[in-house]
Coordinates of C-alpha atoms and ligand atoms in Angstrom, one line a residue:
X1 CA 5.1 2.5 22.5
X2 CA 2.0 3.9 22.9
X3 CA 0.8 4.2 19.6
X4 CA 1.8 0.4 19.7
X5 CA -0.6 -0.5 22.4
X6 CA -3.2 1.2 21.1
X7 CA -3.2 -0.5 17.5
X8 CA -2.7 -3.8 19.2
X9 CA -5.8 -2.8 21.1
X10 CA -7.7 -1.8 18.3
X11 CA -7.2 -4.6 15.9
X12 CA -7.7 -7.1 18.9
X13 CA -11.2 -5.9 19.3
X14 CA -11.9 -5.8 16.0
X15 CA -10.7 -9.8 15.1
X16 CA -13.9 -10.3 17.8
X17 CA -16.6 -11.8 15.7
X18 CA -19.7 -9.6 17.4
X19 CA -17.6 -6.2 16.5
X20 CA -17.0 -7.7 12.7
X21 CA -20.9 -8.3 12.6
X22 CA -21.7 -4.8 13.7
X23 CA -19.5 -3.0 11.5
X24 CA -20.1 -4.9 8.2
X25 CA -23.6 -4.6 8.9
X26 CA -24.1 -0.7 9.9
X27 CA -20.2 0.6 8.7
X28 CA -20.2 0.5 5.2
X29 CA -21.4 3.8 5.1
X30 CA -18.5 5.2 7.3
X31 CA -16.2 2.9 5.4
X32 CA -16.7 4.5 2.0
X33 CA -14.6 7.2 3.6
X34 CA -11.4 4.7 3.3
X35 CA -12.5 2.2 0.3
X36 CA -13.9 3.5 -2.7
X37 CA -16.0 0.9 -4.0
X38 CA -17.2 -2.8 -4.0
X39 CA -16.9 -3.3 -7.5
X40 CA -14.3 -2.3 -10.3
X41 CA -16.8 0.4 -11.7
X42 CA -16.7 2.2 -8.4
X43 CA -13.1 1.6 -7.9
X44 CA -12.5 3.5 -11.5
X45 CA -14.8 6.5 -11.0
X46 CA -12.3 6.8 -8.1
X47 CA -9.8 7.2 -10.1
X48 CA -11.6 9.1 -12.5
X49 CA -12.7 11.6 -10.3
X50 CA -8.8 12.1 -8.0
X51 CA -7.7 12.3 -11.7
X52 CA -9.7 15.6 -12.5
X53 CA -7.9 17.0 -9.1
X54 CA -4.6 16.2 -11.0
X55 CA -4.1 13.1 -8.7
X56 CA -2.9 9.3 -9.8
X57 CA -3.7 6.2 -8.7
X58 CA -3.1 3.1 -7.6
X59 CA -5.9 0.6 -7.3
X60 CA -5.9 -2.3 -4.8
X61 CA -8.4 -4.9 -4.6
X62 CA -8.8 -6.2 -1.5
X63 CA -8.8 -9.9 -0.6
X64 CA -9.6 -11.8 3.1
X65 CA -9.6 -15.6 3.7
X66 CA -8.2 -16.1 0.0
X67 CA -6.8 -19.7 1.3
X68 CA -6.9 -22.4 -1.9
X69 CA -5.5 -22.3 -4.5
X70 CA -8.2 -22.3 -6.5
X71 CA -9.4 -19.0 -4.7
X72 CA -5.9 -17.4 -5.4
X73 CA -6.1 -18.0 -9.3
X74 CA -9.7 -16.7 -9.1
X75 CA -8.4 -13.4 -6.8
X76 CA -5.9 -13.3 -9.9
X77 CA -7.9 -13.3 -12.5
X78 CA -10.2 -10.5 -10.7
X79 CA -7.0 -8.4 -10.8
X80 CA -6.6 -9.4 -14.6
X81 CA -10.4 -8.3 -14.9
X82 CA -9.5 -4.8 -13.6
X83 CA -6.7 -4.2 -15.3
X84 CA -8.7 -5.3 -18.8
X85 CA -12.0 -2.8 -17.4
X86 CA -9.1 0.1 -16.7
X87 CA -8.2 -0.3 -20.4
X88 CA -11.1 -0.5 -21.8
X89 CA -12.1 2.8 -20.0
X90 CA -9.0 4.3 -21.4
X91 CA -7.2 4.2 -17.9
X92 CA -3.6 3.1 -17.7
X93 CA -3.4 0.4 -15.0
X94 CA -1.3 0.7 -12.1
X95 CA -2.4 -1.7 -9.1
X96 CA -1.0 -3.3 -5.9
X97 CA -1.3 -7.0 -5.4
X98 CA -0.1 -8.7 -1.8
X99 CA 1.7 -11.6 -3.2
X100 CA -0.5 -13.9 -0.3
X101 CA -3.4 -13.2 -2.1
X102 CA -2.3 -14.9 -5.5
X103 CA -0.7 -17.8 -4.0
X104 CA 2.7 -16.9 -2.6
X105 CA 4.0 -20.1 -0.3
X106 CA 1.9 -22.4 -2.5
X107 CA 3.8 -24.8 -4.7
X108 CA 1.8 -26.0 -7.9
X109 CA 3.5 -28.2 -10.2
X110 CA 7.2 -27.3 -9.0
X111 CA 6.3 -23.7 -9.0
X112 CA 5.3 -21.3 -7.0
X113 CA 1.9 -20.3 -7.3
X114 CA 2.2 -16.3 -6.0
X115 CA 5.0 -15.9 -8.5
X116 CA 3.0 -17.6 -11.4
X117 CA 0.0 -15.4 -10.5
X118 CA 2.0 -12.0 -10.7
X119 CA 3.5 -13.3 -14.0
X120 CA -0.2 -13.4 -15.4
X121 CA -0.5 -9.8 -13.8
X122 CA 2.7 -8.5 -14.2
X123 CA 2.6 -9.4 -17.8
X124 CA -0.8 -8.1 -18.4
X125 CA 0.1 -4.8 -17.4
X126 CA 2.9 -4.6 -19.2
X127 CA 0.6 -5.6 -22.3
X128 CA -1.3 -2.3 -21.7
X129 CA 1.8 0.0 -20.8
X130 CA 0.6 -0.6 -17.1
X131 CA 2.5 -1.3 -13.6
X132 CA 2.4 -3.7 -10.9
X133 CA 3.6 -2.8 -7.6
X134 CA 4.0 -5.7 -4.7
X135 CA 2.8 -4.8 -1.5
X136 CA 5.1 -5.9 1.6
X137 CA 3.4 -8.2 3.8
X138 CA 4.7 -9.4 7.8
X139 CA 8.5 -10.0 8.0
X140 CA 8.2 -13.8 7.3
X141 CA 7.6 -12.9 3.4
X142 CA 9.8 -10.6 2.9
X143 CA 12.6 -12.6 1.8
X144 CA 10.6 -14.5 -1.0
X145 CA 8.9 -11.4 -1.9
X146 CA 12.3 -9.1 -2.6
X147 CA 13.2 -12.7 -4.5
X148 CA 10.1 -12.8 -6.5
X149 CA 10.2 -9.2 -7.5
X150 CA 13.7 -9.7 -8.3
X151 CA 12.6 -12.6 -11.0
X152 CA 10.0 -10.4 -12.2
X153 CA 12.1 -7.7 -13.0
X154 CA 14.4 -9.9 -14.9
X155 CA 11.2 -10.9 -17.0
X156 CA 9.5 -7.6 -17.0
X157 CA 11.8 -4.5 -16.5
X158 CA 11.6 -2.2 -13.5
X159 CA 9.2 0.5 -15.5
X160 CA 6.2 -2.1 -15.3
X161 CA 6.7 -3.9 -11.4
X162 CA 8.0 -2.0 -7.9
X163 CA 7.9 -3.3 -4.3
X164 CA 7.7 -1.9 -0.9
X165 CA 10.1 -1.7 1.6
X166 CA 9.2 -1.0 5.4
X167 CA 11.3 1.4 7.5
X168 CA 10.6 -0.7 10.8
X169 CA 12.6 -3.6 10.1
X170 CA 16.0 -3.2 10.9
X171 CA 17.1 -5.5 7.9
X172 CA 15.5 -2.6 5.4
X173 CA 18.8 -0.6 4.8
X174 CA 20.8 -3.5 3.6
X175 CA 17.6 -4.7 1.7
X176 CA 17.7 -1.6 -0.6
X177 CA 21.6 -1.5 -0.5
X178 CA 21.0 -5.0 -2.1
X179 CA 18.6 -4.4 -4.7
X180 CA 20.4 -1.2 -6.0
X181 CA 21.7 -3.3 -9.3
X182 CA 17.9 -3.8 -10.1
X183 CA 17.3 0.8 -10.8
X184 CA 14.0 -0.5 -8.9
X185 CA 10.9 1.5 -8.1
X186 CA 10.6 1.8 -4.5
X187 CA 7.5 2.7 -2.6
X188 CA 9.2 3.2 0.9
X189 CA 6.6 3.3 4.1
X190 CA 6.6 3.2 7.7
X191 CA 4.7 -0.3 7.8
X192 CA 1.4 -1.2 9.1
X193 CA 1.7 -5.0 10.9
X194 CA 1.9 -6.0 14.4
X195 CA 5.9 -7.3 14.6
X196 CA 7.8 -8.2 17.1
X197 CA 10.8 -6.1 18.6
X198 CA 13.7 -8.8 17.2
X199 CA 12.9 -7.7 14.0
X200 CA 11.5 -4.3 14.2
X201 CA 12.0 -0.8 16.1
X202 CA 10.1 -0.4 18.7
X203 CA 10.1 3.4 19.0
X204 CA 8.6 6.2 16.7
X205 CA 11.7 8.3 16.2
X206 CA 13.5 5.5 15.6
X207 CA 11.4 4.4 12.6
X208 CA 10.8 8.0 11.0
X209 CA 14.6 8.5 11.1
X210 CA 15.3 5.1 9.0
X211 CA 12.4 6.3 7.1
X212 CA 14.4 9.6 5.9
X213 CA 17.6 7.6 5.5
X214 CA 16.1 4.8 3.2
X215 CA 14.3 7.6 1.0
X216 CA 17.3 9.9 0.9
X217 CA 19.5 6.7 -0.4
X218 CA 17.0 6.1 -3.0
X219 CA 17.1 9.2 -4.0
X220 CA 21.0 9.3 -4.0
X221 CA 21.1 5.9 -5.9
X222 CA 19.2 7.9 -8.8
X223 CA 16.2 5.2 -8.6
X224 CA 12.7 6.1 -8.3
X225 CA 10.9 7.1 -5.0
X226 CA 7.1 6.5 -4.1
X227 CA 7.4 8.5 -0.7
X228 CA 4.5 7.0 0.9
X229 CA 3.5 8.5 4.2
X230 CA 0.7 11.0 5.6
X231 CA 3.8 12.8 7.9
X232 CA 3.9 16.1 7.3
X233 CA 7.3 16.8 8.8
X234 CA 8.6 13.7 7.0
X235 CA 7.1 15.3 3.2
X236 CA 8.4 19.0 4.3
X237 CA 12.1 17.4 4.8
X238 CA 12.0 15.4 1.4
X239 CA 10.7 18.6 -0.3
X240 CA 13.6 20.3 1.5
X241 CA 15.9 17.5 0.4
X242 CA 15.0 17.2 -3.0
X243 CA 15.3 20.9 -3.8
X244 CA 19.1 20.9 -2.5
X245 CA 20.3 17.9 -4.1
X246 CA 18.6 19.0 -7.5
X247 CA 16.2 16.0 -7.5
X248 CA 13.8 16.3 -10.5
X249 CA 10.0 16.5 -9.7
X250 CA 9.9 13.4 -12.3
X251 CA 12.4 11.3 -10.2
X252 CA 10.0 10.3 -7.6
X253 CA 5.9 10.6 -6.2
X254 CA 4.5 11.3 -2.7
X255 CA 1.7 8.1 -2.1
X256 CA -1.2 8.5 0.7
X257 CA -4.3 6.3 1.2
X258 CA -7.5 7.3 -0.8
X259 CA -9.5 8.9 1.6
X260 CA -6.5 9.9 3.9
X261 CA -5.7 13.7 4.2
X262 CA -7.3 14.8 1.1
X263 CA -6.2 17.6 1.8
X264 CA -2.7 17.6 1.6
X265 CA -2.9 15.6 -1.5
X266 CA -4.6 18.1 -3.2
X267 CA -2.0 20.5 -1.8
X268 CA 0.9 18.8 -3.5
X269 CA -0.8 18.2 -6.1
X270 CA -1.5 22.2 -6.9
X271 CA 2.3 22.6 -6.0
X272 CA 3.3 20.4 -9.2
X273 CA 4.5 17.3 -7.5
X274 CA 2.9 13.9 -8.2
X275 CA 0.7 12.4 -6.2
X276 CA -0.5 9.0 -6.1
X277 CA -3.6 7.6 -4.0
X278 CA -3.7 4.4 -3.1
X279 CA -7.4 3.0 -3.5
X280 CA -8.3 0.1 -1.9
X281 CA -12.0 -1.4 -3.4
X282 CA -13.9 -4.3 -3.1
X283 CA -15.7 -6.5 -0.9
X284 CA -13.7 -7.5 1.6
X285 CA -12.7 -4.4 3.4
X286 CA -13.2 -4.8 6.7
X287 CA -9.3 -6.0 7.6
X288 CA -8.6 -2.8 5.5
X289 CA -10.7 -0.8 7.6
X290 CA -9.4 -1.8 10.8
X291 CA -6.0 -1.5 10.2
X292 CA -6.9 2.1 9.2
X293 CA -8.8 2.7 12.6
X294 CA -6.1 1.1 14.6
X295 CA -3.6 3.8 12.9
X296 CA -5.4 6.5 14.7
X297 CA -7.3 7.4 17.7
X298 CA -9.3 10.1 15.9
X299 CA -10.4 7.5 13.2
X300 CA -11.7 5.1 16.1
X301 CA -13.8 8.1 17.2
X302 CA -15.2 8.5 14.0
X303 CA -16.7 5.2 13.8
X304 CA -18.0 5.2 17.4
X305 CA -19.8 8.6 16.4
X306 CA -21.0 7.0 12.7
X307 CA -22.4 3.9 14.8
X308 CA -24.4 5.9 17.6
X309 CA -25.9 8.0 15.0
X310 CA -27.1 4.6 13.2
Ligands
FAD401 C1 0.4 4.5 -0.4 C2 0.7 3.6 0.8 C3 1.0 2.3 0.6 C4 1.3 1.5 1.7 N1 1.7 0.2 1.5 C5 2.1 -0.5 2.6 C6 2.6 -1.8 2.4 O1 2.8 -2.3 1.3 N2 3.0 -2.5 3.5 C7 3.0 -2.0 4.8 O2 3.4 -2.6 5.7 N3 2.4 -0.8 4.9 C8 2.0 0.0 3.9 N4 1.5 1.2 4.1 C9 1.1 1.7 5.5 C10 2.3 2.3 6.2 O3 3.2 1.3 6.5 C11 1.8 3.0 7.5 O4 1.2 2.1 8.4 C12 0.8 4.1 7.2 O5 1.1 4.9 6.1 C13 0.8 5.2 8.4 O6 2.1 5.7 8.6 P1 2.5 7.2 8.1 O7 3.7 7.1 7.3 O8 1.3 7.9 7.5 O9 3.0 7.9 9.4 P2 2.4 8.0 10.9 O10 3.5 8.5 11.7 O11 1.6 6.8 11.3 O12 1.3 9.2 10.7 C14 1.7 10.5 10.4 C15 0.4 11.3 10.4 O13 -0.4 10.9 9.3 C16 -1.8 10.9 9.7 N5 -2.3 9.5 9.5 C17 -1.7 8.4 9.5 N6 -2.5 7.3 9.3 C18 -3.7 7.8 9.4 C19 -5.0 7.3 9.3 N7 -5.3 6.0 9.2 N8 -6.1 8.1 9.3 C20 -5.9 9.5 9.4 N9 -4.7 10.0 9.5 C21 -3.6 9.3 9.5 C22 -1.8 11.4 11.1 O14 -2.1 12.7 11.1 C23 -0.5 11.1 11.6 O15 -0.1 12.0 12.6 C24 1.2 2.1 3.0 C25 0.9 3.4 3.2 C26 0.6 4.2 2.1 C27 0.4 5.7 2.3

């Protein structure tokens, strides 16, 4: 409950337009810590450099105010640019997209335009062995997104397009239950939006425990995991978990944010389990940013230090 005031606290100060001025003038700097670039180039040194430390990735370019269509098909064809630069630098692609950001809820000729988008992507990927993996949005998508992927796994196969399910909601269980016939590749996380309690669980304890449970099922189900989560008692009860039920190392990845305890990704890493970062570039990060301050007290402390300092 507390954690919830404080986020809602945090990410109401920092929708106030004098605080957005002050950071994206003087916190790029203190940023960089969280986003790895503005520009693909930066974005794939990223990658380039966790690579050398034995850690994947999984870029993510971020988008705000992306509201006509026409700016969706351009936001898509930046992520078709990335995916072409990865190539080129001899990079397999594997990228997020939030299906908002390409047009999802926008209908262009019959169709909609978020699905048509992550065909272009989707397919693209595919093209160069890649994978797409759909970020989960507030609980008003979700239904169209789980239908989407669904489509797109019909047209694609689940080895080149995953989604995300969020252990909050108390419609989660059933929504993996349901998808079970698809093999799919799951990234399971706590979730990150401001929801209200008739759809999601208020309490901490509440949400790691349906956080084990949905990962555990995966597991059981034989389907791919991407165990996303900086918890350390959470990773020490899957590594416990998978150890006794004889899970392969191959069957699933831990996932943290770029810039997130480095250290423990390195850590995992070294002990022979994958480890994916997600890397968030480009530049529109400040909603990025704040949602990573509003996740913790000690980040928020961070920046008020990195300001003072100038
Ligand atoms: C790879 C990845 C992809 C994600 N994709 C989505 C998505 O598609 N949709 C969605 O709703 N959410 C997504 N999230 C966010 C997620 O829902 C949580 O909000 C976020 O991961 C924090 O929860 P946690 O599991 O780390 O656990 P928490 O219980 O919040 O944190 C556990 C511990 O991790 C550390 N920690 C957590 N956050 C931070 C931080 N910002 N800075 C420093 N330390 C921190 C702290 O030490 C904390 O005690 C994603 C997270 C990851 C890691």
């Amino acid at each position: 409950m507390i954690d919830q005031l404080y986020r809602k606290a945090v990410l109401t100060v920092a929708e106030r337009k004098p605080i957005e001025h002050l950071i994206r003038a003087r916190g790029w700097g203190l940023a960089q810590r969280f986003v790895a670039g503005e520009t693909i180039d930066g974005a794939l040194k990223a990658v380039k450099d966790l690579s050398a430390e034995g850690i994947l990735s999984n870029l993510d370019l971020l988008g705000e105010f992306i509201e006509s269509p026409a700016q969706c098909d351009e936001f898509a064809q930046n992520v078709l640019n990335l995916l072409d630069a990865a190539h080129a630098q001899g990079i397999t692609p594997y990228v997020s997209i939030k299906l908002s950001s390409v047009g999802q809820g926008k209908t262009e000729g019959g169709e909609d335009l978020g699905l048509k988008n992550a065909r272009r992507i989707v397919g693209k990927a595919r093209q160069y062995g890649g994978f797409v993996c759909l970020d989960m949005e507030d609980h008003p998508r979700v239904d169209q997104t789980l239908a989407q992927f669904r489509t797109l796994v019909g047209e694609f196969g689940a080895q080149h397009v995953g989604t995300v399910l969020q252990s909050y909601l108390y419609r989660t269980e059933a929504d993996r239950n349901a998808l079970d016939d698809l093999q799919p590749n799951l990234r399971i996380v706590k979730g990150a939006y401001l929801e209200p309690e008739s759809v999601a669980m208020p309490d901490k304890a509440d949400v790691d425990a349906a956080y084990r449970r949905l990962v555990y099922a995966h597991m059981n189900a034989g389907h791919y995991v991407n165990v996303a989560t900086h918890d350390e008692s959470i990773i020490a009860d899957v590594k416990h978990f998978v150890l006794a039920h004889g899970v392969s190392k191959d069957a699933f990845e831990f996932q943290m944010l770029y810039g997130i305890r480095r250290d423990l990704q390195k850590q995992l890493a070294q002990e022979g389990y994958r480890v994916r970062a997600y890397i968030p570039y480009g530049r529109d990060w400040y909603a990025y940013f704040s949602r990573r301050i509003a996740e913790r007290p000690g980040n928020a402390m961070f920046v008020l230090k990195g300001m003072l300092k100038g």
